[in-house]
mmCIF file of C-alpha atoms and ligand atoms in Angstrom:
data_model
loop_
_atom_site.group_PDB
_atom_site.id
_atom_site.type_symbol
_atom_site.label_atom_id
_atom_site.label_comp_id
_atom_site.label_asym_id
_atom_site.label_seq_id
_atom_site.Cartn_x
_atom_site.Cartn_y
_atom_site.Cartn_z
ATOM 1 C CA MET A 1 -0.064 -0.062 -0.054
ATOM 2 C CA ALA A 2 1.318 3.356 -0.940
ATOM 3 C CA GLN A 3 0.103 6.495 0.596
ATOM 4 C CA ALA A 4 0.462 10.003 0.719
ATOM 5 C CA LEU A 5 -0.134 12.963 3.091
ATOM 6 C CA ILE A 6 -2.091 15.935 1.498
ATOM 7 C CA ILE A 7 -1.990 19.314 3.285
ATOM 8 C CA VAL A 8 -4.890 21.463 2.083
ATOM 9 C CA ASP A 9 -4.429 25.102 2.191
ATOM 10 C CA ALA A 10 -2.300 25.902 5.124
ATOM 11 C CA GLN A 11 -1.512 29.639 3.941
ATOM 12 C CA ASN A 12 -1.316 32.728 5.365
ATOM 13 C CA ASP A 13 -4.312 33.997 4.153
ATOM 14 C CA PHE A 14 -6.282 31.489 6.205
ATOM 15 C CA CYS A 15 -4.331 32.087 9.424
ATOM 16 C CA PRO A 16 -4.813 34.891 11.811
ATOM 17 C CA GLY A 17 -3.984 38.306 10.461
ATOM 18 C CA GLY A 18 -4.950 36.879 6.924
ATOM 19 C CA ALA A 19 -7.888 37.910 4.678
ATOM 20 C CA LEU A 20 -9.937 34.980 5.498
ATOM 21 C CA ALA A 21 -8.561 33.657 8.659
ATOM 22 C CA THR A 22 -9.687 30.982 10.567
ATOM 23 C CA ALA A 23 -9.179 31.275 14.478
ATOM 24 C CA ARG A 24 -6.901 28.045 14.908
ATOM 25 C CA GLY A 25 -5.112 28.340 11.434
ATOM 26 C CA ALA A 26 -1.650 29.356 12.550
ATOM 27 C CA GLU A 27 -1.883 26.796 15.635
ATOM 28 C CA ILE A 28 -3.326 24.077 12.979
ATOM 29 C CA ALA A 29 -0.208 24.967 10.666
ATOM 30 C CA THR A 30 2.157 24.481 13.683
ATOM 31 C CA LEU A 31 0.771 21.127 14.433
ATOM 32 C CA ILE A 32 1.216 19.942 10.594
ATOM 33 C CA GLY A 33 4.890 21.159 10.402
ATOM 34 C CA SER A 34 5.688 18.969 13.216
ATOM 35 C CA TYR A 35 3.647 16.115 11.959
ATOM 36 C CA GLN A 36 5.405 16.373 8.778
ATOM 37 C CA ALA A 37 8.474 15.801 10.181
ATOM 38 C CA SER A 38 7.501 13.082 13.009
ATOM 39 C CA GLU A 39 8.061 9.225 13.032
ATOM 40 C CA SER A 40 4.349 9.127 11.976
ATOM 41 C CA ALA A 41 5.087 10.883 8.891
ATOM 42 C CA GLU A 42 7.777 8.326 7.880
ATOM 43 C CA ALA A 43 4.702 5.785 6.658
ATOM 44 C CA TYR A 44 3.959 8.305 3.848
ATOM 45 C CA ASP A 45 5.366 7.650 0.277
ATOM 46 C CA VAL A 46 4.846 11.263 -0.343
ATOM 47 C CA GLN A 47 3.622 14.540 1.439
ATOM 48 C CA ILE A 48 2.120 17.140 -0.782
ATOM 49 C CA ALA A 49 0.267 20.282 -0.569
ATOM 50 C CA THR A 50 -2.562 22.498 -2.064
ATOM 51 C CA LYS A 51 -2.729 26.176 -2.403
ATOM 52 C CA ASP A 52 -5.555 28.204 -3.122
ATOM 53 C CA TRP A 53 -4.160 30.378 -6.003
ATOM 54 C CA HIS A 54 -6.177 32.982 -7.407
ATOM 55 C CA VAL A 55 -5.346 35.088 -10.569
ATOM 56 C CA ASP A 56 -8.513 36.218 -11.604
ATOM 57 C CA PRO A 57 -11.169 34.084 -10.305
ATOM 58 C CA GLY A 58 -14.317 36.056 -11.357
ATOM 59 C CA ASP A 59 -17.255 36.038 -8.843
ATOM 60 C CA HIS A 60 -15.340 34.008 -6.269
ATOM 61 C CA PHE A 61 -14.282 37.303 -4.871
ATOM 62 C CA ASP A 62 -17.601 38.366 -4.555
ATOM 63 C CA THR A 63 -18.477 35.418 -2.274
ATOM 64 C CA TRP A 64 -15.424 35.856 -0.211
ATOM 65 C CA PRO A 65 -12.802 39.002 0.533
ATOM 66 C CA PRO A 66 -10.145 38.791 -1.896
ATOM 67 C CA HIS A 67 -7.582 35.997 -0.439
ATOM 68 C CA CYS A 68 -4.595 33.904 -1.788
ATOM 69 C CA VAL A 69 -3.799 36.278 -4.703
ATOM 70 C CA ALA A 70 -1.192 34.401 -7.005
ATOM 71 C CA GLY A 71 2.257 35.541 -5.730
ATOM 72 C CA SER A 72 1.213 37.434 -2.970
ATOM 73 C CA THR A 73 2.477 36.691 0.945
ATOM 74 C CA GLY A 74 -1.179 35.845 1.664
ATOM 75 C CA ALA A 75 -0.949 33.058 -0.611
ATOM 76 C CA ASP A 76 2.407 31.393 0.971
ATOM 77 C CA PHE A 77 2.567 28.834 3.101
ATOM 78 C CA HIS A 78 2.345 29.700 6.949
ATOM 79 C CA GLU A 79 5.966 29.540 7.949
ATOM 80 C CA ALA A 80 5.473 26.294 10.159
ATOM 81 C CA ILE A 81 5.022 24.162 6.890
ATOM 82 C CA ARG A 82 8.164 22.144 5.991
ATOM 83 C CA GLU A 83 7.930 22.833 2.058
ATOM 84 C CA ASP A 84 11.223 20.974 1.962
ATOM 85 C CA LEU A 85 9.268 17.799 2.798
ATOM 86 C CA LEU A 86 6.482 18.412 0.066
ATOM 87 C CA ALA A 87 7.083 16.322 -3.280
ATOM 88 C CA ALA A 88 4.748 18.796 -5.219
ATOM 89 C CA VAL A 89 2.192 21.539 -4.527
ATOM 90 C CA PHE A 90 -1.042 21.457 -6.363
ATOM 91 C CA LEU A 91 -2.236 25.020 -7.285
ATOM 92 C CA LYS A 92 -6.226 25.621 -7.675
ATOM 93 C CA GLY A 93 -8.400 28.289 -8.719
ATOM 94 C CA ARG A 94 -6.393 30.577 -10.854
ATOM 95 C CA THR A 95 -9.675 31.552 -12.839
ATOM 96 C CA THR A 96 -12.341 30.203 -10.898
ATOM 97 C CA ALA A 97 -13.455 28.977 -7.284
ATOM 98 C CA ALA A 98 -11.867 25.752 -6.683
ATOM 99 C CA TYR A 99 -12.355 24.020 -3.215
ATOM 100 C CA SER A 100 -11.329 20.643 -3.738
ATOM 101 C CA GLY A 101 -7.490 20.002 -4.049
ATOM 102 C CA PHE A 102 -8.311 17.374 -6.897
ATOM 103 C CA GLU A 103 -8.903 20.495 -9.007
ATOM 104 C CA GLY A 104 -5.439 21.356 -8.354
ATOM 105 C CA GLU A 105 -2.488 21.046 -10.887
ATOM 106 C CA ALA A 106 1.019 20.553 -10.459
ATOM 107 C CA GLU A 107 3.703 19.410 -12.993
ATOM 108 C CA GLY A 108 0.777 19.736 -15.636
ATOM 109 C CA MET A 109 -0.978 16.975 -14.027
ATOM 110 C CA LEU A 110 -4.361 16.934 -11.772
ATOM 111 C CA LEU A 111 -3.908 15.776 -8.492
ATOM 112 C CA ALA A 112 -5.693 12.105 -8.922
ATOM 113 C CA PRO A 113 -3.583 11.125 -12.045
ATOM 114 C CA TRP A 114 -0.395 12.578 -10.303
ATOM 115 C CA LEU A 115 -1.365 9.934 -7.450
ATOM 116 C CA ARG A 116 -2.243 7.181 -9.364
ATOM 117 C CA LYS A 117 0.897 7.465 -11.275
ATOM 118 C CA ARG A 118 2.826 6.869 -8.127
ATOM 119 C CA GLY A 119 0.655 4.077 -6.973
ATOM 120 C CA ILE A 120 -0.932 5.851 -4.212
ATOM 121 C CA THR A 121 -4.326 4.210 -2.945
ATOM 122 C CA HIS A 122 -4.699 5.758 0.468
ATOM 123 C CA ILE A 123 -4.471 9.547 1.304
ATOM 124 C CA ASP A 124 -4.477 11.126 4.355
ATOM 125 C CA VAL A 125 -5.940 14.618 4.634
ATOM 126 C CA CYS A 126 -5.559 17.476 6.901
ATOM 127 C CA GLY A 127 -5.247 21.362 6.501
ATOM 128 C CA ILE A 128 -7.415 24.508 6.290
ATOM 129 C CA ALA A 129 -10.824 25.117 6.356
ATOM 130 C CA THR A 130 -12.558 21.818 7.501
ATOM 131 C CA ASP A 131 -15.587 23.051 6.390
ATOM 132 C CA HIS A 132 -14.653 24.125 2.932
ATOM 133 C CA CYS A 133 -11.515 22.884 1.138
ATOM 134 C CA VAL A 134 -10.585 19.878 3.183
ATOM 135 C CA ARG A 135 -14.332 18.728 2.836
ATOM 136 C CA ALA A 136 -14.292 19.197 -0.876
ATOM 137 C CA THR A 137 -10.891 17.595 -1.201
ATOM 138 C CA VAL A 138 -11.948 14.991 1.130
ATOM 139 C CA LEU A 139 -15.247 14.157 -0.573
ATOM 140 C CA ASP A 140 -13.602 14.213 -3.887
ATOM 141 C CA GLY A 141 -10.691 11.709 -2.783
ATOM 142 C CA VAL A 142 -13.397 9.398 -1.986
ATOM 143 C CA LYS A 143 -15.373 9.717 -5.232
ATOM 144 C CA ALA A 144 -12.091 8.924 -7.186
ATOM 145 C CA GLY A 145 -11.617 6.074 -5.516
ATOM 146 C CA PHE A 146 -8.955 6.532 -2.810
ATOM 147 C CA ASP A 147 -8.952 5.227 0.847
ATOM 148 C CA VAL A 148 -9.408 8.481 2.752
ATOM 149 C CA ARG A 149 -8.676 9.297 6.108
ATOM 150 C CA VAL A 150 -9.146 12.802 7.697
ATOM 151 C CA LEU A 151 -6.864 13.899 10.405
ATOM 152 C CA SER A 152 -9.321 15.771 12.262
ATOM 153 C CA GLU A 153 -6.899 17.037 14.916
ATOM 154 C CA LEU A 154 -4.808 18.822 12.180
ATOM 155 C CA CYS A 155 -7.852 20.600 10.726
ATOM 156 C CA ALA A 156 -9.369 23.999 11.357
ATOM 157 C CA ALA A 157 -12.664 25.161 10.525
ATOM 158 C CA VAL A 158 -14.126 28.429 9.499
ATOM 159 C CA ASP A 159 -17.007 28.063 11.767
ATOM 160 C CA ASN A 160 -16.666 25.059 14.589
ATOM 161 C CA SER A 161 -20.314 23.751 14.213
ATOM 162 C CA ALA A 162 -20.079 23.592 10.330
ATOM 163 C CA GLY A 163 -16.716 21.877 10.550
ATOM 164 C CA ASP A 164 -18.170 19.318 12.989
ATOM 165 C CA ALA A 165 -20.951 18.743 10.394
ATOM 166 C CA ALA A 166 -18.445 18.572 7.511
ATOM 167 C CA LEU A 167 -16.712 15.945 9.420
ATOM 168 C CA GLU A 168 -19.678 14.006 9.856
ATOM 169 C CA GLU A 169 -20.409 14.127 6.217
ATOM 170 C CA MET A 170 -17.358 13.177 5.210
ATOM 171 C CA ARG A 171 -17.549 10.039 7.525
ATOM 172 C CA ARG A 172 -20.951 9.129 5.770
ATOM 173 C CA ALA A 173 -19.433 9.624 2.486
ATOM 174 C CA GLY A 174 -16.829 6.745 3.296
ATOM 175 C CA ALA A 175 -13.684 8.524 4.740
ATOM 176 C CA SER A 176 -12.533 7.459 8.121
ATOM 177 C CA VAL A 177 -12.182 10.572 10.335
ATOM 178 C CA ILE A 178 -9.382 9.911 12.947
HETATM 179 ZN ZN1 LIG B 201 -10.153 31.042 -2.926
#
């Protein structure tokens, strides 16, 4: 079995002080950074991350305040994220809203074929935000046929009750929430 760690949108704009902050964003990014370098993370064949990466995302900036503008500091990873341990970074949302990491591209490939090419069958998902992009990534991962676990202690929600509801929805969809 080959498995990947997928870190969703652990970017400055989703952390306190950012354009679209979650209360626990920085705390969670710090926990993710430690986890990446921990013994438990040696089980992964690859660690990858997604980034919300907006150039001209149309009405997405009517729905939300402008955030994660391509090339901006807000689009950078939180400083705790271990970029040196990432095999690839999948960018999503250039010209349209994109919540799922599976809409992201790296090396000219979408996430699902990139994982399949490496024989990855199991994915662990963490990041920001539980009730938006983590949720969409997990649901798409299940739909794409991956065995998906959600590392719930390493996820930050925009809204706590919506975050809990999203975890329940992911569980019902077939993901394990641990
Ligand atoms: Zn966005």
